[in-house]
C-alpha atoms as a PDB file:
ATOM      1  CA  UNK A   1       0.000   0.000   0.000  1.00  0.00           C
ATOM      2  CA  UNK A   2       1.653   3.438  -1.182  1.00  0.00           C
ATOM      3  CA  UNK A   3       1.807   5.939   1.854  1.00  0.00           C
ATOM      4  CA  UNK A   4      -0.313   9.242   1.142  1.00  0.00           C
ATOM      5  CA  UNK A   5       1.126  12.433   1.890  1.00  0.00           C
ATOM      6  CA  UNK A   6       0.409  14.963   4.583  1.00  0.00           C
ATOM      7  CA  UNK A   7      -0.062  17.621   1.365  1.00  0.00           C
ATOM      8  CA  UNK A   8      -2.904  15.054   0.051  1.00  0.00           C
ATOM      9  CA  UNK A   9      -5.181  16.501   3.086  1.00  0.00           C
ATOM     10  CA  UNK A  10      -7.609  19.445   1.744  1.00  0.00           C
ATOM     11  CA  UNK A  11      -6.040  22.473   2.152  1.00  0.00           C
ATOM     12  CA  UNK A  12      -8.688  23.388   5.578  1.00  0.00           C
ATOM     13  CA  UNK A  13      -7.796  20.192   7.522  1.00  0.00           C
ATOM     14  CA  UNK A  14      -3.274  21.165   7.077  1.00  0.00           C
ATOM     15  CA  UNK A  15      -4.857  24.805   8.370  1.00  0.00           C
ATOM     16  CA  UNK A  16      -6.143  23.443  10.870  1.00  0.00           C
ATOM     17  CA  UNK A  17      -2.974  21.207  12.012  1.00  0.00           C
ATOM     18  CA  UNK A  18      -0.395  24.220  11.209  1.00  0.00           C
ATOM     19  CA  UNK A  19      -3.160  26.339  14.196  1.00  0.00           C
ATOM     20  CA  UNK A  20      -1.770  24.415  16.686  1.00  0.00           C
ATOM     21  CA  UNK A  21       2.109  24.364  15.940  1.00  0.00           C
ATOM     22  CA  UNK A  22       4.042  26.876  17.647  1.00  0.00           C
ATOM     23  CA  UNK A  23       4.392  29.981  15.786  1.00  0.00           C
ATOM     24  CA  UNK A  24       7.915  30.374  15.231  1.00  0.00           C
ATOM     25  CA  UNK A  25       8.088  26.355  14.146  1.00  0.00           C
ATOM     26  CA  UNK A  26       5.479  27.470  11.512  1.00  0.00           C
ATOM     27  CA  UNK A  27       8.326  29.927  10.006  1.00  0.00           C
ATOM     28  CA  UNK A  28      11.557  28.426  10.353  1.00  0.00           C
ATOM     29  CA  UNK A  29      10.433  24.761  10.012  1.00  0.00           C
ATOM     30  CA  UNK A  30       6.884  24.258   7.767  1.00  0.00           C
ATOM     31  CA  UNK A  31       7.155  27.344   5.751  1.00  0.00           C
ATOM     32  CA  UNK A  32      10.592  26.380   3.968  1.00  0.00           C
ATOM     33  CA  UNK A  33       9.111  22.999   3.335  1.00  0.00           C
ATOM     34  CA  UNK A  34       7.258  23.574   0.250  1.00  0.00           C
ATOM     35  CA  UNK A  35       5.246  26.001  -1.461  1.00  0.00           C
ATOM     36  CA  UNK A  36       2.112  24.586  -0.727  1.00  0.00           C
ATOM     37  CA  UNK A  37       3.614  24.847   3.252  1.00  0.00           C
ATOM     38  CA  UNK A  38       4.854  28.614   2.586  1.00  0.00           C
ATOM     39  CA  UNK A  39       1.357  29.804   0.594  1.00  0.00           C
ATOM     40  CA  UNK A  40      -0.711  28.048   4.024  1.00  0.00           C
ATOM     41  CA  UNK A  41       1.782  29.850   6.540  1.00  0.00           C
ATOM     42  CA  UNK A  42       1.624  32.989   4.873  1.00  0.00           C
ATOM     43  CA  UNK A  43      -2.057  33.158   5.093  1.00  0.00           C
ATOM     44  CA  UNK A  44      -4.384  35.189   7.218  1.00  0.00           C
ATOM     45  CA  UNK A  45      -6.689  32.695   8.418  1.00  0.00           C
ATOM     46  CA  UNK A  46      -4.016  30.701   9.678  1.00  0.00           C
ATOM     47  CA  UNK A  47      -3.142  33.749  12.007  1.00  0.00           C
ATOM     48  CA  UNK A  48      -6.197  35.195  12.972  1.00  0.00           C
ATOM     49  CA  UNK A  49      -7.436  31.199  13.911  1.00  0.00           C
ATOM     50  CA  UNK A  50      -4.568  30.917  16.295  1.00  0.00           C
ATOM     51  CA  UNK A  51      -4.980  34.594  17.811  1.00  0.00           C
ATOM     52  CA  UNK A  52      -8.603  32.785  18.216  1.00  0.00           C
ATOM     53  CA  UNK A  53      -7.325  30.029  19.972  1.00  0.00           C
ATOM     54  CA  UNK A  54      -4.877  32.109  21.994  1.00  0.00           C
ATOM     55  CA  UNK A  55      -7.667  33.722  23.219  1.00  0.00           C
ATOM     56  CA  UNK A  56      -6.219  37.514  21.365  1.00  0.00           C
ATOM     57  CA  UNK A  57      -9.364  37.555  19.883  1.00  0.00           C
ATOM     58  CA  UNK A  58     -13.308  36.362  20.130  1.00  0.00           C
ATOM     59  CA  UNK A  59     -14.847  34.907  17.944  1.00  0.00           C
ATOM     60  CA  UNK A  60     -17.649  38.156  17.360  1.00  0.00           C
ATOM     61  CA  UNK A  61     -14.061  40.376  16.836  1.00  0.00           C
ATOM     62  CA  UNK A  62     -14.830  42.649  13.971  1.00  0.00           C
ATOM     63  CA  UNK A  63     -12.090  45.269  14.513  1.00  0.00           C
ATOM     64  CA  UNK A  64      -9.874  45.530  10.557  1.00  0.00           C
ATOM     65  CA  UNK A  65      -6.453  44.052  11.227  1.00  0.00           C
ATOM     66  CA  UNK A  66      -3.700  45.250   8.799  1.00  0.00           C
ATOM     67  CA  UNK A  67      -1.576  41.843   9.017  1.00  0.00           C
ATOM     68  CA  UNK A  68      -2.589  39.045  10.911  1.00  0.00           C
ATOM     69  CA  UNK A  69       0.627  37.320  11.678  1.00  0.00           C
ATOM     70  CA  UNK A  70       2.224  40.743  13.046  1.00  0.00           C
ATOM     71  CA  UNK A  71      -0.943  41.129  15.043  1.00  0.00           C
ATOM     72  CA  UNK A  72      -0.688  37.503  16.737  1.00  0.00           C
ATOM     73  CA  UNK A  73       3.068  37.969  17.352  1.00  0.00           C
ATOM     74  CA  UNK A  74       2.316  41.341  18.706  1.00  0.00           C
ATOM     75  CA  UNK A  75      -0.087  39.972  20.812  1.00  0.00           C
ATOM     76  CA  UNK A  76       2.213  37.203  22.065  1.00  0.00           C
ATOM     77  CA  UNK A  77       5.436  39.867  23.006  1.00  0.00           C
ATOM     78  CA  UNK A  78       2.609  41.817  25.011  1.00  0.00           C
ATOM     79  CA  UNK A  79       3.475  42.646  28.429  1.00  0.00           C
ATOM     80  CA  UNK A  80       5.074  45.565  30.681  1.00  0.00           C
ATOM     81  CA  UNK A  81       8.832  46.356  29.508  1.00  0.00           C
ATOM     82  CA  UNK A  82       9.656  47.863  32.385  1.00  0.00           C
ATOM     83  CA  UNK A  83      10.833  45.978  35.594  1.00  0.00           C
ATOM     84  CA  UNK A  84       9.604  46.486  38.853  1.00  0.00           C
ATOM     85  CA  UNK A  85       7.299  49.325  38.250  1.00  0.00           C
ATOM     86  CA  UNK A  86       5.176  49.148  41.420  1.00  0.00           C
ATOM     87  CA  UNK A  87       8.270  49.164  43.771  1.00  0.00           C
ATOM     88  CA  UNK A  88       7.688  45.863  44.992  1.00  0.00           C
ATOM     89  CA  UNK A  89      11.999  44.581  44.805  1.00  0.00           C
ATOM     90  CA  UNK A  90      12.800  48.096  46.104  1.00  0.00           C
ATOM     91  CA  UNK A  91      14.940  50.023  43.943  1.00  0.00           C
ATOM     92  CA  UNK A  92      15.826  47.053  41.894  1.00  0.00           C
ATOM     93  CA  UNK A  93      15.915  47.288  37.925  1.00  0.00           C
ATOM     94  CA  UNK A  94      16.461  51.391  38.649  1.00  0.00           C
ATOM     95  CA  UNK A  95      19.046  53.278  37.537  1.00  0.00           C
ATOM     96  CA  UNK A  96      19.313  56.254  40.340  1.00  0.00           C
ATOM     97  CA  UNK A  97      20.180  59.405  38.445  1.00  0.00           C
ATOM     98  CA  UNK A  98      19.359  62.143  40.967  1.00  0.00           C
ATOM     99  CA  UNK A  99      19.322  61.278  44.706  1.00  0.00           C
ATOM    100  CA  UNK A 100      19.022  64.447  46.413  1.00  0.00           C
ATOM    101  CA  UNK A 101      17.654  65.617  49.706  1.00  0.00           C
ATOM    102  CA  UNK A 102      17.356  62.652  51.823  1.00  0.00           C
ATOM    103  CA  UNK A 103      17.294  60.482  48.893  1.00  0.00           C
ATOM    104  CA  UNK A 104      14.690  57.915  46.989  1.00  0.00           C
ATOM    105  CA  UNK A 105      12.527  55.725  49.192  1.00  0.00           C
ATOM    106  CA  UNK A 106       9.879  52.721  48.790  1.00  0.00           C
ATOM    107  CA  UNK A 107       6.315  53.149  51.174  1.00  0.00           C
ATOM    108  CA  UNK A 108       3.336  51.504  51.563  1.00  0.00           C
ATOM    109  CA  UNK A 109       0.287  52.862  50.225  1.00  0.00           C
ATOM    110  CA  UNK A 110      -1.714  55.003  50.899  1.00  0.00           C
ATOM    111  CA  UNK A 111       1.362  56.485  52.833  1.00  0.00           C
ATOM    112  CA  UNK A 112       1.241  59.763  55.285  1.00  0.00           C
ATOM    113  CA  UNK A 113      -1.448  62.082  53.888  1.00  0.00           C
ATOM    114  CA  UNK A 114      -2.215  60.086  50.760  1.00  0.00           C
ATOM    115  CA  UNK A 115      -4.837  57.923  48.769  1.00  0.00           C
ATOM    116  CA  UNK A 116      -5.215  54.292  47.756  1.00  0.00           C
ATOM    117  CA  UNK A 117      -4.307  53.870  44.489  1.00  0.00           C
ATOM    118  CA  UNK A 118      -7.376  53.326  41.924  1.00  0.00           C
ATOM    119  CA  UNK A 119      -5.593  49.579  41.466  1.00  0.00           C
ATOM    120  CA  UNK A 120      -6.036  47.429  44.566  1.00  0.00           C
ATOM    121  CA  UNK A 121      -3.237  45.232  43.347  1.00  0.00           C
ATOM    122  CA  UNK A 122      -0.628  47.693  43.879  1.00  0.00           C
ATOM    123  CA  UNK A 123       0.946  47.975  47.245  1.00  0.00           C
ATOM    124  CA  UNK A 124       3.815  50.415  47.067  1.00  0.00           C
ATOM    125  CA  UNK A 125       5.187  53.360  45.514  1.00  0.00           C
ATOM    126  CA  UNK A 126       8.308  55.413  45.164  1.00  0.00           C
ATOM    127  CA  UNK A 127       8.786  58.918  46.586  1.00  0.00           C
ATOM    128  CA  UNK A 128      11.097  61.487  46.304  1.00  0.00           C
ATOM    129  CA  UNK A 129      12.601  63.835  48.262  1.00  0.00           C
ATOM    130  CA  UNK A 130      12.952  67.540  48.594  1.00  0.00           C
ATOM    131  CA  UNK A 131      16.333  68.178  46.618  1.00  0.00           C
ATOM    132  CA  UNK A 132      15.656  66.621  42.984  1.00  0.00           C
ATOM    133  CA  UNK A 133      15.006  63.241  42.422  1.00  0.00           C
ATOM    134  CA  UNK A 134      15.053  61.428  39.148  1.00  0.00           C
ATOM    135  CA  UNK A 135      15.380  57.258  38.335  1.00  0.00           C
ATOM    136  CA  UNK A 136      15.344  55.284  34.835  1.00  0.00           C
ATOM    137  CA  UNK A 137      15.727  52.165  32.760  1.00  0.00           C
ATOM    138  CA  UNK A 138      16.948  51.359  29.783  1.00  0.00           C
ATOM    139  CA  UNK A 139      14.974  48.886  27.698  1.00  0.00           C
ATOM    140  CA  UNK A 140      16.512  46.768  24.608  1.00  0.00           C
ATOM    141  CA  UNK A 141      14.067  46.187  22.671  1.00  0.00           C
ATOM    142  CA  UNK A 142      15.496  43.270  20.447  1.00  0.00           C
ATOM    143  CA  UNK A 143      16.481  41.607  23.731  1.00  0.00           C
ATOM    144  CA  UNK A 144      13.311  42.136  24.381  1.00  0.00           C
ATOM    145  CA  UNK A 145      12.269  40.376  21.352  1.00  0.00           C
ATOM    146  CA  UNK A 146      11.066  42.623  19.000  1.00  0.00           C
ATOM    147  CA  UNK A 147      12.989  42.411  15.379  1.00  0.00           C
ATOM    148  CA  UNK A 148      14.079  45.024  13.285  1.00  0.00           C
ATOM    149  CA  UNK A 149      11.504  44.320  10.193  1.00  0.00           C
ATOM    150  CA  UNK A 150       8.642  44.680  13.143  1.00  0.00           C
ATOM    151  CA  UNK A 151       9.936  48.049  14.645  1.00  0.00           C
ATOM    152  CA  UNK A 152      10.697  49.672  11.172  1.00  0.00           C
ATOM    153  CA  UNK A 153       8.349  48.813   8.622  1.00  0.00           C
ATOM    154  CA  UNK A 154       5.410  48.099  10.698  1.00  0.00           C
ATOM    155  CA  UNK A 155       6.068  50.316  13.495  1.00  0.00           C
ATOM    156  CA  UNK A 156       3.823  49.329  16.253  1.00  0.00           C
ATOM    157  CA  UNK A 157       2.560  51.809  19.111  1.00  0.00           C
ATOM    158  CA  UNK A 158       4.560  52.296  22.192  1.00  0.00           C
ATOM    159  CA  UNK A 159       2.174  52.899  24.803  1.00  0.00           C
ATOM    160  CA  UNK A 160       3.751  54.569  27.853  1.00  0.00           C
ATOM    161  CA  UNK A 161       1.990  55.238  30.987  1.00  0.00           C
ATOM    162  CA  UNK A 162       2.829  56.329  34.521  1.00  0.00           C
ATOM    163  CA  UNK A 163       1.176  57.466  37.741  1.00  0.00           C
ATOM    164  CA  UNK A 164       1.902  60.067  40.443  1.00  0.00           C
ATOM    165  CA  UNK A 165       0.448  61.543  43.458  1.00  0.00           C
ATOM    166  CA  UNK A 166       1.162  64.510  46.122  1.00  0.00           C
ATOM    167  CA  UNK A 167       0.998  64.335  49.674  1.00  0.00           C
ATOM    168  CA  UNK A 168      -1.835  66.052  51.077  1.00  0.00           C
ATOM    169  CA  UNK A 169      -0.032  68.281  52.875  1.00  0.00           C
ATOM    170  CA  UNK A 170       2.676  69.832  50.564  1.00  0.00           C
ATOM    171  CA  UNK A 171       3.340  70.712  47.414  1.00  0.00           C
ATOM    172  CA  UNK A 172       5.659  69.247  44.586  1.00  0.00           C
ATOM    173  CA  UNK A 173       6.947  68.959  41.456  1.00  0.00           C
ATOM    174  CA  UNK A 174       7.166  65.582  39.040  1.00  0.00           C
ATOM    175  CA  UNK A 175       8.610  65.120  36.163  1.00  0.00           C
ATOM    176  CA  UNK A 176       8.731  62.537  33.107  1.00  0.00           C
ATOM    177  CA  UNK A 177      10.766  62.083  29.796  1.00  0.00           C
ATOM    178  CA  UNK A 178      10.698  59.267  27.644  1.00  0.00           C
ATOM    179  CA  UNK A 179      13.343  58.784  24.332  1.00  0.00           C
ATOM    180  CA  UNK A 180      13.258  56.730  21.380  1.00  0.00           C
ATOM    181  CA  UNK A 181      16.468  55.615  21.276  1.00  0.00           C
ATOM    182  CA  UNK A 182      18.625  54.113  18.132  1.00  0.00           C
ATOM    183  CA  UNK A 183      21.417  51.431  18.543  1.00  0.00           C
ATOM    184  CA  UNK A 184      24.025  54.252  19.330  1.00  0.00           C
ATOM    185  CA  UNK A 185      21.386  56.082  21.345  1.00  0.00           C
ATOM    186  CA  UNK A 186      20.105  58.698  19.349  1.00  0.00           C
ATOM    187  CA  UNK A 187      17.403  59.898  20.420  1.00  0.00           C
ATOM    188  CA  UNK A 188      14.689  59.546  17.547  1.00  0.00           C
ATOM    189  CA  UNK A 189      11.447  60.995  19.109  1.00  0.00           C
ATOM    190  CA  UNK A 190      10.342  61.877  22.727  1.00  0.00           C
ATOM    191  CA  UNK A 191       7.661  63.017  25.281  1.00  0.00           C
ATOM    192  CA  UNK A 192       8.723  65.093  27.648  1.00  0.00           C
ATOM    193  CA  UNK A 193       6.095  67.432  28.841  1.00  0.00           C
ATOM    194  CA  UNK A 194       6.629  70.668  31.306  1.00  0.00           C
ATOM    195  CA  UNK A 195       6.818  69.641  34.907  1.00  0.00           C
ATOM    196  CA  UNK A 196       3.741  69.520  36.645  1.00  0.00           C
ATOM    197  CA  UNK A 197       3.778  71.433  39.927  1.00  0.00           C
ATOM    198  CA  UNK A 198       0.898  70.415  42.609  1.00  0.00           C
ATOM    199  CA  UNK A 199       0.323  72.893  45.498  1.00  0.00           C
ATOM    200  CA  UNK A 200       0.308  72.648  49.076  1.00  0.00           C
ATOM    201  CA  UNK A 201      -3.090  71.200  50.982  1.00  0.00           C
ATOM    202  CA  UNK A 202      -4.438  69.390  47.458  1.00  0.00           C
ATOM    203  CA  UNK A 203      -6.571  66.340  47.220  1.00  0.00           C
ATOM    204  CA  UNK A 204      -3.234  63.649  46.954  1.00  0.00           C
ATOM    205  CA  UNK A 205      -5.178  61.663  44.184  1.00  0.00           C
ATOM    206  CA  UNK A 206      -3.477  59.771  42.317  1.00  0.00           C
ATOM    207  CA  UNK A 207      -2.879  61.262  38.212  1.00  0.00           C
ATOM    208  CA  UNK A 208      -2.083  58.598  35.278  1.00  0.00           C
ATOM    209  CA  UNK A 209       0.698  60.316  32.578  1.00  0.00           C
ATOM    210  CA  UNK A 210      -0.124  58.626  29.115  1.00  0.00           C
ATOM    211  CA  UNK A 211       1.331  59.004  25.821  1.00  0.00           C
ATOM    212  CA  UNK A 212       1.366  56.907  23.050  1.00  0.00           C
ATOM    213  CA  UNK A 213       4.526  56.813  20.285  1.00  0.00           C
ATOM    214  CA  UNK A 214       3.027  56.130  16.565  1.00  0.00           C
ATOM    215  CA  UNK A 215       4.918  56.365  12.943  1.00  0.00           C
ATOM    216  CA  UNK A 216       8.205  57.279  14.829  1.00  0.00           C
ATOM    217  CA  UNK A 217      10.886  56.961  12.830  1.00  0.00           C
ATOM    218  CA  UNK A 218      12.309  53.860  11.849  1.00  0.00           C
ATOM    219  CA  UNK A 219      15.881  52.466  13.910  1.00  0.00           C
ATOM    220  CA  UNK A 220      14.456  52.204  17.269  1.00  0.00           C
ATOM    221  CA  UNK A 221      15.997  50.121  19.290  1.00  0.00           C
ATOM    222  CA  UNK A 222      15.753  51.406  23.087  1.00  0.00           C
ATOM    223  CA  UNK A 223      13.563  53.228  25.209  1.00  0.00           C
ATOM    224  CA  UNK A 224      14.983  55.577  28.128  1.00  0.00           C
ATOM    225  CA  UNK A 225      11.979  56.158  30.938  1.00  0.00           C
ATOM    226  CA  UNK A 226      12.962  58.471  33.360  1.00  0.00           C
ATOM    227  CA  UNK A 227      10.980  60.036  36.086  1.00  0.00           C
ATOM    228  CA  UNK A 228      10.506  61.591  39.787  1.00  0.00           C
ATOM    229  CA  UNK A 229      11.060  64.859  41.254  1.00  0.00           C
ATOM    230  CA  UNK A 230      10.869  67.217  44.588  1.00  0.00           C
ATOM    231  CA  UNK A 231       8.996  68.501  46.554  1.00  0.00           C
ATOM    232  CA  UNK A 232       8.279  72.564  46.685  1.00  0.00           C
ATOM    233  CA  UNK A 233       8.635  73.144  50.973  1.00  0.00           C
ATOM    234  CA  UNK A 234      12.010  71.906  50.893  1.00  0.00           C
ATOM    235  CA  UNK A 235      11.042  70.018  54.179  1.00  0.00           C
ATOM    236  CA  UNK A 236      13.448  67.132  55.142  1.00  0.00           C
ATOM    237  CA  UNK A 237      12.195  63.992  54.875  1.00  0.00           C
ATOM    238  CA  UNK A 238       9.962  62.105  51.676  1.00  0.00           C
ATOM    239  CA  UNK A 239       7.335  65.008  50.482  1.00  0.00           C
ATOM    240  CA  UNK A 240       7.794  64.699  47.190  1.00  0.00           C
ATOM    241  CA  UNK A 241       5.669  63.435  44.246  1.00  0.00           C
ATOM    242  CA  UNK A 242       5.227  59.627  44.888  1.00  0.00           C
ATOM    243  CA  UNK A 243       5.261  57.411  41.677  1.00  0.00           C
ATOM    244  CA  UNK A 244       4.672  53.706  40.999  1.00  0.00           C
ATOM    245  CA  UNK A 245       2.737  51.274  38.146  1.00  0.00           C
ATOM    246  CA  UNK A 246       4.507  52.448  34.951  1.00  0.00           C
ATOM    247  CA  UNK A 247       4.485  50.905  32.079  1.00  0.00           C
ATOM    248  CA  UNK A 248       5.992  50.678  28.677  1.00  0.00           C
ATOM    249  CA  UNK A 249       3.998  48.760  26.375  1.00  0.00           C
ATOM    250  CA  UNK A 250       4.440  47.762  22.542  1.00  0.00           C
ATOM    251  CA  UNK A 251       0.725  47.047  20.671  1.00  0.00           C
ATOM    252  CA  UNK A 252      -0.414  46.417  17.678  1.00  0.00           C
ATOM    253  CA  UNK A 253      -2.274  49.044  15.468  1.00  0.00           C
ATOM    254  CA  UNK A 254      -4.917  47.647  13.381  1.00  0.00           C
ATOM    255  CA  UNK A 255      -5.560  49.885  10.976  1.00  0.00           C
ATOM    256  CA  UNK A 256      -1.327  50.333   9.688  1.00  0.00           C
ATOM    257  CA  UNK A 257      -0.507  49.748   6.469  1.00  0.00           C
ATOM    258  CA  UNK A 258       3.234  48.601   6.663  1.00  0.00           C
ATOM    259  CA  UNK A 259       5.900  50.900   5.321  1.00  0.00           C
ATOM    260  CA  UNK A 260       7.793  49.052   1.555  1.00  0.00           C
ATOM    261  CA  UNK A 261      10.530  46.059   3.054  1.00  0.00           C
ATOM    262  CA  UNK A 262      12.519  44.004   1.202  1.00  0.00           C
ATOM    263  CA  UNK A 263      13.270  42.257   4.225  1.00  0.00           C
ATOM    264  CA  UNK A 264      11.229  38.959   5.117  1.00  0.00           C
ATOM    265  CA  UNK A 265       9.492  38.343   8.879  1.00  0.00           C
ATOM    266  CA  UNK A 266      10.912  34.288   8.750  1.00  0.00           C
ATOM    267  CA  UNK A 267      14.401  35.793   7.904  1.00  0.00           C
ATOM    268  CA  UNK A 268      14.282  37.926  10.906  1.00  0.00           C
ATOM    269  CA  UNK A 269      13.039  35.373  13.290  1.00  0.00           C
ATOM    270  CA  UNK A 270      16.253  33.209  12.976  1.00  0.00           C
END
């Protein structure tokens, strides 16, 4: 009896089968295999069925998607870029680049005069002190694992976000900057708005900072977030503005239409 082959199957049941191989199998391993393998990798369904069963997606999802295989891998790199954003290992993952007055330092929330944060998940917070006080990190984005082809032609939206407060009973001043970076760190594009001053006896809510990067140019490769500040009664002790749950997050924009490439996504997977 002559053995049939896998490529014998209608062209629905291989879909099917290629839905639940790992992604990056589907593009180093299947899609070389054959054309028949590269034409059934390279098509949307494929994608948009295993964003489906990777639960990216329902099944009533009617939103346009530009490219269906950057969205899933998009959707699979998805998570916070920056380390130890509530303050929960300390100062850990920080880079200290101002420490004045009597220094950075980790509380509990609500803290001395302050508010529970609108997320009952986070705990702590960092607060500054009343000389200036700034922190950042450095994030690599290939390290990371985002590729070249992804973060120049298609460009997807760097979502930055972070949150700070004033104590009830003094005033202060926070600040935030945040660079597009190339390989040699040049910067490419950044957000850096004016500082934002909060008087003395306010209502110590808590403020979210949001800004999202789109059609930057292309050769990013880092991202430098930097933030903190001081407060404005020079009084010793932690009165500054008190930060915690940033974020730096890459997502998919479903409405892009990809700058031209003559690079491949398989080739830059390797």
């Amino acid at each position: 009896m002559a053995l049939a082959s896998i490529n014998e199957l209608p062209e629905n049941i291989l879909l099917e089968v290629f839905t639940h191989v790992p992604a990056r199998q589907l593009l180093l391993s299947c899609r070389p295999v054959c054309s028949l393998w590269r034409d059934l990798v390279d098509v949307s369904t494929l994608w948009k069925r295993k964003s489906l069963l990777k639960g990216f997606i329902t099944k009533d999802w009617d939103q346009p998607v530009a490219d269906w295989k950057i969205f899933f891998f998009l959707c699979s790199l998805r998570r916070n870029l920056l380390r130890n954003p509530c303050a929960e290992e300390g100062m850990a993952s920080w880079q200290i680049i101002s420490n004045g007055g009597d220094h950075w330092r980790v509380e509990s929330l609500p803290g001395a005069h302050g508010t529970d944060f609108p997320d009952s998940r986070v705990k702590k917070y960092f607060v500054t002190s009343y000389d200036l006080c700034l922190k950042s990190q450095l994030v690599d984005l290939k390290a990371e694992g985002y590729w070249e082809e992804l973060l120049d032609t298609f460009r997807p939206d760097i979502v930055v976000k972070d949150w700070f407060a004033a104590r009830a009973d003094c005033g202060c001043t926070y600040r935030i900057g945040v660079h597009l970076t190339s390989a040699d760190y040049i910067t490419l594009a950044s957000f850096e708005p004016p500082p934002v001053t909060i008087e003395q006896w306010n209502d110590a809510r808590w403020t979210e900072v949001s800004h999202t990067f789109s059609d930057y140019p292309p050769g990013v490769r880092h991202i430098l977030f930097q933030h903190g500040g001081q407060d404005t009664q020079f009084w010793a002790g932690w009165y500054g503005p008190r930060v915690t749950n940033s974020s730096i997050i890459i997502s998919h924009k479903m409405t892009r239409t990809p700058a031209p490439s003559t690079a491949q996504l398989e080739a830059t997977q390797g």
